[in-house]
Amino acid sequence: MINATAFSHAGATQPFVLILGMHRSGTSCLAGALERCGLHLGDVRRTGTHNKKGYFESRELVALHDEILAANNAAWDRPPASAYIAPAQQLKLARFATVLAAHRPCGIKDPRILLILDDWLNIAPQPVLCIGTYRHPLAVAASLHRRNGMPVERGLALWEDYNRRLVEQHRSMPFPIVTYDLKQPSRYREAIKDVAGDLGLRSSAWKLWRFVSRNLDHQQPAADAAMPESCARVYRYLCQHSLNPPESEFAKC
């Protein structure tokens, strides 16, 4: 179960949830699973070329995030060390959050959130709760290579950038972390049930069974591949703090 202290402030009102994770790391699966437990996501994409069951992202929000990153000479695959958000853009984020928060408990999913997380923690209506997800670095790099033609080395560097931010936030303010590893879907579903219960959501075993399956996890790391030790250190931290750490010999931390 989740450490209750991470949710001790949630009793006052229903939460505004930030789903955090690197691209190709299960943020869509986590968002979709929590929606089936009652988390309101609003008007989001529910199908796509690379996510047949849905991206669960707002087109409006993704466009706004891309606008903010572009204004900082950055992009999702060129993360800024820090980002300045103009007042007009802050107002757009606040308006988006206010509309969504009319239907609490609610949440947003977009991997770009990690790149401007401090701003979202200040803008989103309180209480704000984070939930993280991660995936093996080599699986993510392979997925980015398949989807975007990104060299594996660059994919690993990008994985490390995003997930270092995830680790820094977790160290500052602990929150539940879920491993995106569906070789044993039942373990993943149990982790989602724990998260949902502590959010005050009602998990449906039937809905989760229908949504979460091994077919959602299309990319596994090659057993003979290697990753930089800097990536391995971040990965070990995430495994050690995960609700459902990987069990395979290759993925053990």
PDB file of C-alpha atoms in Angstrom:
ATOM      1  CA  MET A   1       0.000   0.000   0.000  1.00  0.00           C
ATOM      2  CA  ILE A   2       0.962   3.658  -0.416  1.00  0.00           C
ATOM      3  CA  ASN A   3       2.531   5.484   2.478  1.00  0.00           C
ATOM      4  CA  ALA A   4      -0.447   7.308   3.938  1.00  0.00           C
ATOM      5  CA  THR A   5       1.627  10.377   4.773  1.00  0.00           C
ATOM      6  CA  ALA A   6       1.857  11.134   1.057  1.00  0.00           C
ATOM      7  CA  PHE A   7      -1.911  11.633   1.042  1.00  0.00           C
ATOM      8  CA  SER A   8      -2.459  13.058   4.510  1.00  0.00           C
ATOM      9  CA  HIS A   9      -3.653  16.396   3.169  1.00  0.00           C
ATOM     10  CA  ALA A  10      -6.176  14.947   0.732  1.00  0.00           C
ATOM     11  CA  GLY A  11      -9.053  14.698   3.176  1.00  0.00           C
ATOM     12  CA  ALA A  12     -10.061  18.355   2.922  1.00  0.00           C
ATOM     13  CA  THR A  13     -11.296  17.991  -0.650  1.00  0.00           C
ATOM     14  CA  GLN A  14     -10.903  15.668  -3.592  1.00  0.00           C
ATOM     15  CA  PRO A  15      -7.505  15.848  -5.295  1.00  0.00           C
ATOM     16  CA  PHE A  16      -6.117  17.311  -8.486  1.00  0.00           C
ATOM     17  CA  VAL A  17      -3.796  14.579  -9.743  1.00  0.00           C
ATOM     18  CA  LEU A  18      -0.630  15.090 -11.794  1.00  0.00           C
ATOM     19  CA  ILE A  19       0.370  11.903 -13.629  1.00  0.00           C
ATOM     20  CA  LEU A  20       4.135  12.045 -14.044  1.00  0.00           C
ATOM     21  CA  GLY A  21       6.414  10.022 -16.275  1.00  0.00           C
ATOM     22  CA  MET A  22       8.661   9.911 -19.309  1.00  0.00           C
ATOM     23  CA  HIS A  23       7.269   9.408 -22.817  1.00  0.00           C
ATOM     24  CA  ARG A  24       6.643   5.729 -23.658  1.00  0.00           C
ATOM     25  CA  SER A  25       6.677   4.876 -19.953  1.00  0.00           C
ATOM     26  CA  GLY A  26       3.078   3.957 -19.220  1.00  0.00           C
ATOM     27  CA  THR A  27       1.561   7.367 -18.513  1.00  0.00           C
ATOM     28  CA  SER A  28      -1.302   6.563 -20.897  1.00  0.00           C
ATOM     29  CA  CYS A  29      -1.919   3.182 -19.277  1.00  0.00           C
ATOM     30  CA  LEU A  30      -1.865   4.726 -15.799  1.00  0.00           C
ATOM     31  CA  ALA A  31      -4.218   7.535 -16.803  1.00  0.00           C
ATOM     32  CA  GLY A  32      -6.626   5.168 -18.540  1.00  0.00           C
ATOM     33  CA  ALA A  33      -6.644   2.760 -15.616  1.00  0.00           C
ATOM     34  CA  LEU A  34      -7.333   5.537 -13.100  1.00  0.00           C
ATOM     35  CA  GLU A  35     -10.090   6.915 -15.314  1.00  0.00           C
ATOM     36  CA  ARG A  36     -11.769   3.529 -15.078  1.00  0.00           C
ATOM     37  CA  CYS A  37     -11.623   3.929 -11.320  1.00  0.00           C
ATOM     38  CA  GLY A  38     -13.405   7.282 -11.515  1.00  0.00           C
ATOM     39  CA  LEU A  39     -10.669   9.881 -12.099  1.00  0.00           C
ATOM     40  CA  HIS A  40     -12.030  12.659 -14.319  1.00  0.00           C
ATOM     41  CA  LEU A  41      -9.669  13.474 -17.217  1.00  0.00           C
ATOM     42  CA  GLY A  42     -11.940  15.673 -19.315  1.00  0.00           C
ATOM     43  CA  ASP A  43     -11.824  15.822 -23.106  1.00  0.00           C
ATOM     44  CA  VAL A  44      -8.810  13.663 -23.982  1.00  0.00           C
ATOM     45  CA  ARG A  45      -7.577  11.615 -26.938  1.00  0.00           C
ATOM     46  CA  ARG A  46      -8.906   8.080 -26.677  1.00  0.00           C
ATOM     47  CA  THR A  47      -7.170   6.447 -29.622  1.00  0.00           C
ATOM     48  CA  GLY A  48      -4.043   6.882 -31.682  1.00  0.00           C
ATOM     49  CA  THR A  49      -1.467   5.212 -33.899  1.00  0.00           C
ATOM     50  CA  HIS A  50       0.883   4.274 -31.073  1.00  0.00           C
ATOM     51  CA  ASN A  51      -1.662   3.944 -28.253  1.00  0.00           C
ATOM     52  CA  LYS A  52      -4.653   2.001 -29.534  1.00  0.00           C
ATOM     53  CA  LYS A  53      -6.558   2.332 -26.254  1.00  0.00           C
ATOM     54  CA  GLY A  54      -5.912   6.038 -25.949  1.00  0.00           C
ATOM     55  CA  TYR A  55      -3.353   8.697 -25.060  1.00  0.00           C
ATOM     56  CA  PHE A  56      -5.625  10.271 -22.411  1.00  0.00           C
ATOM     57  CA  GLU A  57      -4.092  13.686 -23.132  1.00  0.00           C
ATOM     58  CA  SER A  58      -5.893  16.941 -23.807  1.00  0.00           C
ATOM     59  CA  ARG A  59      -4.912  18.311 -27.222  1.00  0.00           C
ATOM     60  CA  GLU A  60      -5.372  21.811 -25.813  1.00  0.00           C
ATOM     61  CA  LEU A  61      -3.022  21.154 -22.912  1.00  0.00           C
ATOM     62  CA  VAL A  62      -0.344  19.460 -25.014  1.00  0.00           C
ATOM     63  CA  ALA A  63      -0.407  22.380 -27.457  1.00  0.00           C
ATOM     64  CA  LEU A  64      -0.018  24.836 -24.591  1.00  0.00           C
ATOM     65  CA  HIS A  65       2.880  22.861 -23.141  1.00  0.00           C
ATOM     66  CA  ASP A  66       4.551  22.792 -26.561  1.00  0.00           C
ATOM     67  CA  GLU A  67       4.035  26.553 -26.850  1.00  0.00           C
ATOM     68  CA  ILE A  68       5.707  27.097 -23.473  1.00  0.00           C
ATOM     69  CA  LEU A  69       8.641  24.849 -24.375  1.00  0.00           C
ATOM     70  CA  ALA A  70       9.102  26.506 -27.785  1.00  0.00           C
ATOM     71  CA  ALA A  71       9.211  29.921 -26.099  1.00  0.00           C
ATOM     72  CA  ASN A  72      12.144  28.554 -24.079  1.00  0.00           C
ATOM     73  CA  ASN A  73      13.938  27.236 -27.188  1.00  0.00           C
ATOM     74  CA  ALA A  74      13.094  23.704 -26.070  1.00  0.00           C
ATOM     75  CA  ALA A  75      10.791  20.801 -26.929  1.00  0.00           C
ATOM     76  CA  TRP A  76       9.650  17.498 -25.455  1.00  0.00           C
ATOM     77  CA  ASP A  77      12.809  15.857 -26.821  1.00  0.00           C
ATOM     78  CA  ARG A  78      15.049  18.845 -25.960  1.00  0.00           C
ATOM     79  CA  PRO A  79      14.156  19.495 -22.307  1.00  0.00           C
ATOM     80  CA  PRO A  80      15.081  22.896 -20.865  1.00  0.00           C
ATOM     81  CA  ALA A  81      17.145  23.087 -17.700  1.00  0.00           C
ATOM     82  CA  SER A  82      14.420  25.449 -16.498  1.00  0.00           C
ATOM     83  CA  ALA A  83      11.508  27.154 -18.194  1.00  0.00           C
ATOM     84  CA  TYR A  84       9.998  30.623 -17.965  1.00  0.00           C
ATOM     85  CA  ILE A  85       6.229  30.711 -18.311  1.00  0.00           C
ATOM     86  CA  ALA A  86       4.822  34.064 -19.366  1.00  0.00           C
ATOM     87  CA  PRO A  87       1.907  35.456 -17.342  1.00  0.00           C
ATOM     88  CA  ALA A  88      -0.507  34.926 -20.242  1.00  0.00           C
ATOM     89  CA  GLN A  89       0.528  31.283 -20.456  1.00  0.00           C
ATOM     90  CA  GLN A  90       0.207  30.851 -16.700  1.00  0.00           C
ATOM     91  CA  LEU A  91      -3.314  32.216 -16.959  1.00  0.00           C
ATOM     92  CA  LYS A  92      -4.161  29.675 -19.688  1.00  0.00           C
ATOM     93  CA  LEU A  93      -2.860  26.841 -17.517  1.00  0.00           C
ATOM     94  CA  ALA A  94      -4.840  28.113 -14.530  1.00  0.00           C
ATOM     95  CA  ARG A  95      -8.032  28.393 -16.573  1.00  0.00           C
ATOM     96  CA  PHE A  96      -7.591  24.868 -17.901  1.00  0.00           C
ATOM     97  CA  ALA A  97      -7.049  23.540 -14.380  1.00  0.00           C
ATOM     98  CA  THR A  98     -10.052  25.427 -12.991  1.00  0.00           C
ATOM     99  CA  VAL A  99     -12.405  24.009 -15.623  1.00  0.00           C
ATOM    100  CA  LEU A 100     -11.132  20.468 -15.036  1.00  0.00           C
ATOM    101  CA  ALA A 101     -11.283  20.855 -11.251  1.00  0.00           C
ATOM    102  CA  ALA A 102     -15.040  21.454 -11.416  1.00  0.00           C
ATOM    103  CA  HIS A 103     -15.254  17.646 -11.698  1.00  0.00           C
ATOM    104  CA  ARG A 104     -12.993  16.389  -8.926  1.00  0.00           C
ATOM    105  CA  PRO A 105     -11.343  14.032  -8.361  1.00  0.00           C
ATOM    106  CA  CYS A 106      -9.600  14.920 -11.595  1.00  0.00           C
ATOM    107  CA  GLY A 107      -6.202  14.660 -13.168  1.00  0.00           C
ATOM    108  CA  ILE A 108      -3.993  15.514 -16.123  1.00  0.00           C
ATOM    109  CA  LYS A 109      -1.541  13.406 -18.058  1.00  0.00           C
ATOM    110  CA  ASP A 110       1.202  14.647 -20.370  1.00  0.00           C
ATOM    111  CA  PRO A 111       4.883  13.681 -19.986  1.00  0.00           C
ATOM    112  CA  ARG A 112       5.771  17.358 -20.564  1.00  0.00           C
ATOM    113  CA  ILE A 113       4.377  18.139 -17.103  1.00  0.00           C
ATOM    114  CA  LEU A 114       7.704  16.962 -15.665  1.00  0.00           C
ATOM    115  CA  LEU A 115       9.481  19.747 -17.575  1.00  0.00           C
ATOM    116  CA  ILE A 116       7.415  22.483 -15.875  1.00  0.00           C
ATOM    117  CA  LEU A 117       6.427  20.637 -12.717  1.00  0.00           C
ATOM    118  CA  ASP A 118       7.157  23.428 -10.227  1.00  0.00           C
ATOM    119  CA  ASP A 119       4.776  25.712 -12.088  1.00  0.00           C
ATOM    120  CA  TRP A 120       2.039  23.082 -12.188  1.00  0.00           C
ATOM    121  CA  LEU A 121       2.395  22.467  -8.449  1.00  0.00           C
ATOM    122  CA  ASN A 122       1.752  26.174  -7.892  1.00  0.00           C
ATOM    123  CA  ILE A 123      -0.988  26.627 -10.493  1.00  0.00           C
ATOM    124  CA  ALA A 124      -3.167  23.550  -9.960  1.00  0.00           C
ATOM    125  CA  PRO A 125      -5.995  23.846  -7.392  1.00  0.00           C
ATOM    126  CA  GLN A 126      -5.075  22.305  -4.062  1.00  0.00           C
ATOM    127  CA  PRO A 127      -4.661  19.622  -2.918  1.00  0.00           C
ATOM    128  CA  VAL A 128      -2.352  18.526  -5.715  1.00  0.00           C
ATOM    129  CA  LEU A 129      -1.220  14.892  -5.669  1.00  0.00           C
ATOM    130  CA  CYS A 130       1.452  13.347  -7.872  1.00  0.00           C
ATOM    131  CA  ILE A 131       1.543   9.783  -9.160  1.00  0.00           C
ATOM    132  CA  GLY A 132       4.599   8.567 -11.066  1.00  0.00           C
ATOM    133  CA  THR A 133       5.240   5.837 -13.590  1.00  0.00           C
ATOM    134  CA  TYR A 134       8.465   4.571 -15.129  1.00  0.00           C
ATOM    135  CA  ARG A 135       9.676   1.869 -17.485  1.00  0.00           C
ATOM    136  CA  HIS A 136      13.004   0.180 -18.101  1.00  0.00           C
ATOM    137  CA  PRO A 137      15.339   2.681 -19.835  1.00  0.00           C
ATOM    138  CA  LEU A 138      16.205   0.316 -22.682  1.00  0.00           C
ATOM    139  CA  ALA A 139      12.545  -0.424 -23.372  1.00  0.00           C
ATOM    140  CA  VAL A 140      11.832   3.306 -23.583  1.00  0.00           C
ATOM    141  CA  ALA A 141      14.849   3.943 -25.828  1.00  0.00           C
ATOM    142  CA  ALA A 142      13.787   1.078 -28.107  1.00  0.00           C
ATOM    143  CA  SER A 143      10.223   2.414 -28.260  1.00  0.00           C
ATOM    144  CA  LEU A 144      11.428   5.924 -29.134  1.00  0.00           C
ATOM    145  CA  HIS A 145      13.684   4.471 -31.815  1.00  0.00           C
ATOM    146  CA  ARG A 146      10.759   2.553 -33.279  1.00  0.00           C
ATOM    147  CA  ARG A 147       8.333   5.494 -33.099  1.00  0.00           C
ATOM    148  CA  ASN A 148      10.586   8.473 -33.810  1.00  0.00           C
ATOM    149  CA  GLY A 149      13.757   7.008 -35.274  1.00  0.00           C
ATOM    150  CA  MET A 150      15.621   8.374 -32.246  1.00  0.00           C
ATOM    151  CA  PRO A 151      19.084   6.853 -31.686  1.00  0.00           C
ATOM    152  CA  VAL A 152      19.130   4.588 -28.630  1.00  0.00           C
ATOM    153  CA  GLU A 153      21.878   6.626 -26.960  1.00  0.00           C
ATOM    154  CA  ARG A 154      19.801   9.787 -27.256  1.00  0.00           C
ATOM    155  CA  GLY A 155      16.728   7.947 -25.990  1.00  0.00           C
ATOM    156  CA  LEU A 156      18.625   6.828 -22.905  1.00  0.00           C
ATOM    157  CA  ALA A 157      19.843  10.376 -22.237  1.00  0.00           C
ATOM    158  CA  LEU A 158      16.288  11.653 -22.570  1.00  0.00           C
ATOM    159  CA  TRP A 159      15.025   8.913 -20.222  1.00  0.00           C
ATOM    160  CA  GLU A 160      17.612   9.967 -17.652  1.00  0.00           C
ATOM    161  CA  ASP A 161      16.684  13.668 -17.907  1.00  0.00           C
ATOM    162  CA  TYR A 162      12.977  13.068 -17.363  1.00  0.00           C
ATOM    163  CA  ASN A 163      13.390  10.471 -14.657  1.00  0.00           C
ATOM    164  CA  ARG A 164      15.945  12.487 -12.701  1.00  0.00           C
ATOM    165  CA  ARG A 165      13.234  15.129 -12.428  1.00  0.00           C
ATOM    166  CA  LEU A 166      10.806  12.453 -11.265  1.00  0.00           C
ATOM    167  CA  VAL A 167      13.271  11.254  -8.625  1.00  0.00           C
ATOM    168  CA  GLU A 168      14.015  14.799  -7.429  1.00  0.00           C
ATOM    169  CA  GLN A 169      10.324  15.478  -6.912  1.00  0.00           C
ATOM    170  CA  HIS A 170       9.820  12.152  -5.145  1.00  0.00           C
ATOM    171  CA  ARG A 171      12.679  12.874  -2.771  1.00  0.00           C
ATOM    172  CA  SER A 172      11.195  16.283  -2.048  1.00  0.00           C
ATOM    173  CA  MET A 173       7.589  15.110  -1.629  1.00  0.00           C
ATOM    174  CA  PRO A 174       7.075  11.298  -1.684  1.00  0.00           C
ATOM    175  CA  PHE A 175       4.245   9.987  -3.839  1.00  0.00           C
ATOM    176  CA  PRO A 176       3.288   6.576  -5.272  1.00  0.00           C
ATOM    177  CA  ILE A 177       5.300   5.237  -8.189  1.00  0.00           C
ATOM    178  CA  VAL A 178       4.105   2.457 -10.485  1.00  0.00           C
ATOM    179  CA  THR A 179       6.317   0.302 -12.702  1.00  0.00           C
ATOM    180  CA  TYR A 180       5.089  -0.021 -16.280  1.00  0.00           C
ATOM    181  CA  ASP A 181       5.795  -3.721 -16.695  1.00  0.00           C
ATOM    182  CA  LEU A 182       2.869  -5.819 -17.873  1.00  0.00           C
ATOM    183  CA  LYS A 183       4.482  -9.239 -18.023  1.00  0.00           C
ATOM    184  CA  GLN A 184       2.284  -9.921 -14.982  1.00  0.00           C
ATOM    185  CA  PRO A 185      -0.745  -7.646 -15.507  1.00  0.00           C
ATOM    186  CA  SER A 186      -2.318  -8.711 -12.203  1.00  0.00           C
ATOM    187  CA  ARG A 187       0.542  -7.082 -10.245  1.00  0.00           C
ATOM    188  CA  TYR A 188       0.040  -3.851 -12.156  1.00  0.00           C
ATOM    189  CA  ARG A 189      -3.713  -3.925 -11.524  1.00  0.00           C
ATOM    190  CA  GLU A 190      -3.137  -4.447  -7.804  1.00  0.00           C
ATOM    191  CA  ALA A 191      -0.853  -1.398  -7.720  1.00  0.00           C
ATOM    192  CA  ILE A 192      -3.550   0.649  -9.466  1.00  0.00           C
ATOM    193  CA  LYS A 193      -6.128  -0.545  -6.934  1.00  0.00           C
ATOM    194  CA  ASP A 194      -3.883   0.660  -4.105  1.00  0.00           C
ATOM    195  CA  VAL A 195      -3.447   4.064  -5.723  1.00  0.00           C
ATOM    196  CA  ALA A 196      -7.156   4.364  -6.494  1.00  0.00           C
ATOM    197  CA  GLY A 197      -8.146   3.450  -2.960  1.00  0.00           C
ATOM    198  CA  ASP A 198      -5.908   6.087  -1.417  1.00  0.00           C
ATOM    199  CA  LEU A 199      -7.285   8.661  -3.864  1.00  0.00           C
ATOM    200  CA  GLY A 200     -10.796   7.860  -2.721  1.00  0.00           C
ATOM    201  CA  LEU A 201     -11.662   6.242  -6.044  1.00  0.00           C
ATOM    202  CA  ARG A 202     -13.601   3.020  -6.490  1.00  0.00           C
ATOM    203  CA  SER A 203     -11.609   0.473  -8.420  1.00  0.00           C
ATOM    204  CA  SER A 204     -13.487  -1.965 -10.605  1.00  0.00           C
ATOM    205  CA  ALA A 205     -11.712  -5.301 -11.028  1.00  0.00           C
ATOM    206  CA  TRP A 206     -13.715  -5.955 -14.199  1.00  0.00           C
ATOM    207  CA  LYS A 207     -12.916  -2.582 -15.815  1.00  0.00           C
ATOM    208  CA  LEU A 208      -9.225  -2.866 -14.923  1.00  0.00           C
ATOM    209  CA  TRP A 209      -9.094  -6.433 -16.248  1.00  0.00           C
ATOM    210  CA  ARG A 210     -10.582  -5.304 -19.548  1.00  0.00           C
ATOM    211  CA  PHE A 211      -8.243  -2.308 -19.888  1.00  0.00           C
ATOM    212  CA  VAL A 212      -4.881  -3.565 -18.561  1.00  0.00           C
ATOM    213  CA  SER A 213      -3.386  -6.443 -20.527  1.00  0.00           C
ATOM    214  CA  ARG A 214       0.023  -7.614 -21.700  1.00  0.00           C
ATOM    215  CA  ASN A 215      -0.875  -6.371 -25.190  1.00  0.00           C
ATOM    216  CA  LEU A 216      -0.404  -2.772 -24.034  1.00  0.00           C
ATOM    217  CA  ASP A 217       3.315  -3.336 -23.408  1.00  0.00           C
ATOM    218  CA  HIS A 218       4.738  -3.646 -26.914  1.00  0.00           C
ATOM    219  CA  GLN A 219       8.439  -3.144 -26.252  1.00  0.00           C
ATOM    220  CA  GLN A 220      10.761  -5.138 -24.009  1.00  0.00           C
ATOM    221  CA  PRO A 221      14.463  -4.394 -23.474  1.00  0.00           C
ATOM    222  CA  ALA A 222      16.943  -6.682 -25.182  1.00  0.00           C
ATOM    223  CA  ALA A 223      18.420  -9.101 -22.657  1.00  0.00           C
ATOM    224  CA  ASP A 224      21.980  -8.550 -23.945  1.00  0.00           C
ATOM    225  CA  ALA A 225      21.787  -4.736 -24.014  1.00  0.00           C
ATOM    226  CA  ALA A 226      23.577  -2.413 -21.631  1.00  0.00           C
ATOM    227  CA  MET A 227      22.767   1.014 -20.292  1.00  0.00           C
ATOM    228  CA  PRO A 228      24.904   3.732 -18.712  1.00  0.00           C
ATOM    229  CA  GLU A 229      25.476   3.454 -14.990  1.00  0.00           C
ATOM    230  CA  SER A 230      23.950   6.928 -14.548  1.00  0.00           C
ATOM    231  CA  CYS A 231      20.682   5.560 -15.957  1.00  0.00           C
ATOM    232  CA  ALA A 232      20.989   2.431 -13.838  1.00  0.00           C
ATOM    233  CA  ARG A 233      21.258   4.476 -10.629  1.00  0.00           C
ATOM    234  CA  VAL A 234      18.064   6.393 -11.410  1.00  0.00           C
ATOM    235  CA  TYR A 235      16.336   3.163 -12.409  1.00  0.00           C
ATOM    236  CA  ARG A 236      17.351   1.440  -9.163  1.00  0.00           C
ATOM    237  CA  TYR A 237      15.904   4.292  -7.122  1.00  0.00           C
ATOM    238  CA  LEU A 238      12.590   4.051  -8.953  1.00  0.00           C
ATOM    239  CA  CYS A 239      12.482   0.270  -8.538  1.00  0.00           C
ATOM    240  CA  GLN A 240      13.167   0.566  -4.828  1.00  0.00           C
ATOM    241  CA  HIS A 241      10.261   2.983  -4.359  1.00  0.00           C
ATOM    242  CA  SER A 242       7.788   1.330  -6.698  1.00  0.00           C
ATOM    243  CA  LEU A 243       4.534  -0.296  -5.611  1.00  0.00           C
ATOM    244  CA  ASN A 244       5.168  -3.141  -8.075  1.00  0.00           C
ATOM    245  CA  PRO A 245       8.911  -3.424  -8.687  1.00  0.00           C
ATOM    246  CA  PRO A 246       9.943  -5.624 -11.627  1.00  0.00           C
ATOM    247  CA  GLU A 247      10.494  -9.289 -10.883  1.00  0.00           C
ATOM    248  CA  SER A 248      12.392 -10.553 -13.939  1.00  0.00           C
ATOM    249  CA  GLU A 249      16.074 -11.337 -13.598  1.00  0.00           C
ATOM    250  CA  PHE A 250      17.017  -8.749 -16.247  1.00  0.00           C
ATOM    251  CA  ALA A 251      14.938  -5.984 -14.643  1.00  0.00           C
ATOM    252  CA  LYS A 252      15.919  -6.580 -11.023  1.00  0.00           C
ATOM    253  CA  CYS A 253      17.491  -3.576  -9.309  1.00  0.00           C
TER     254      CYS A 253
END
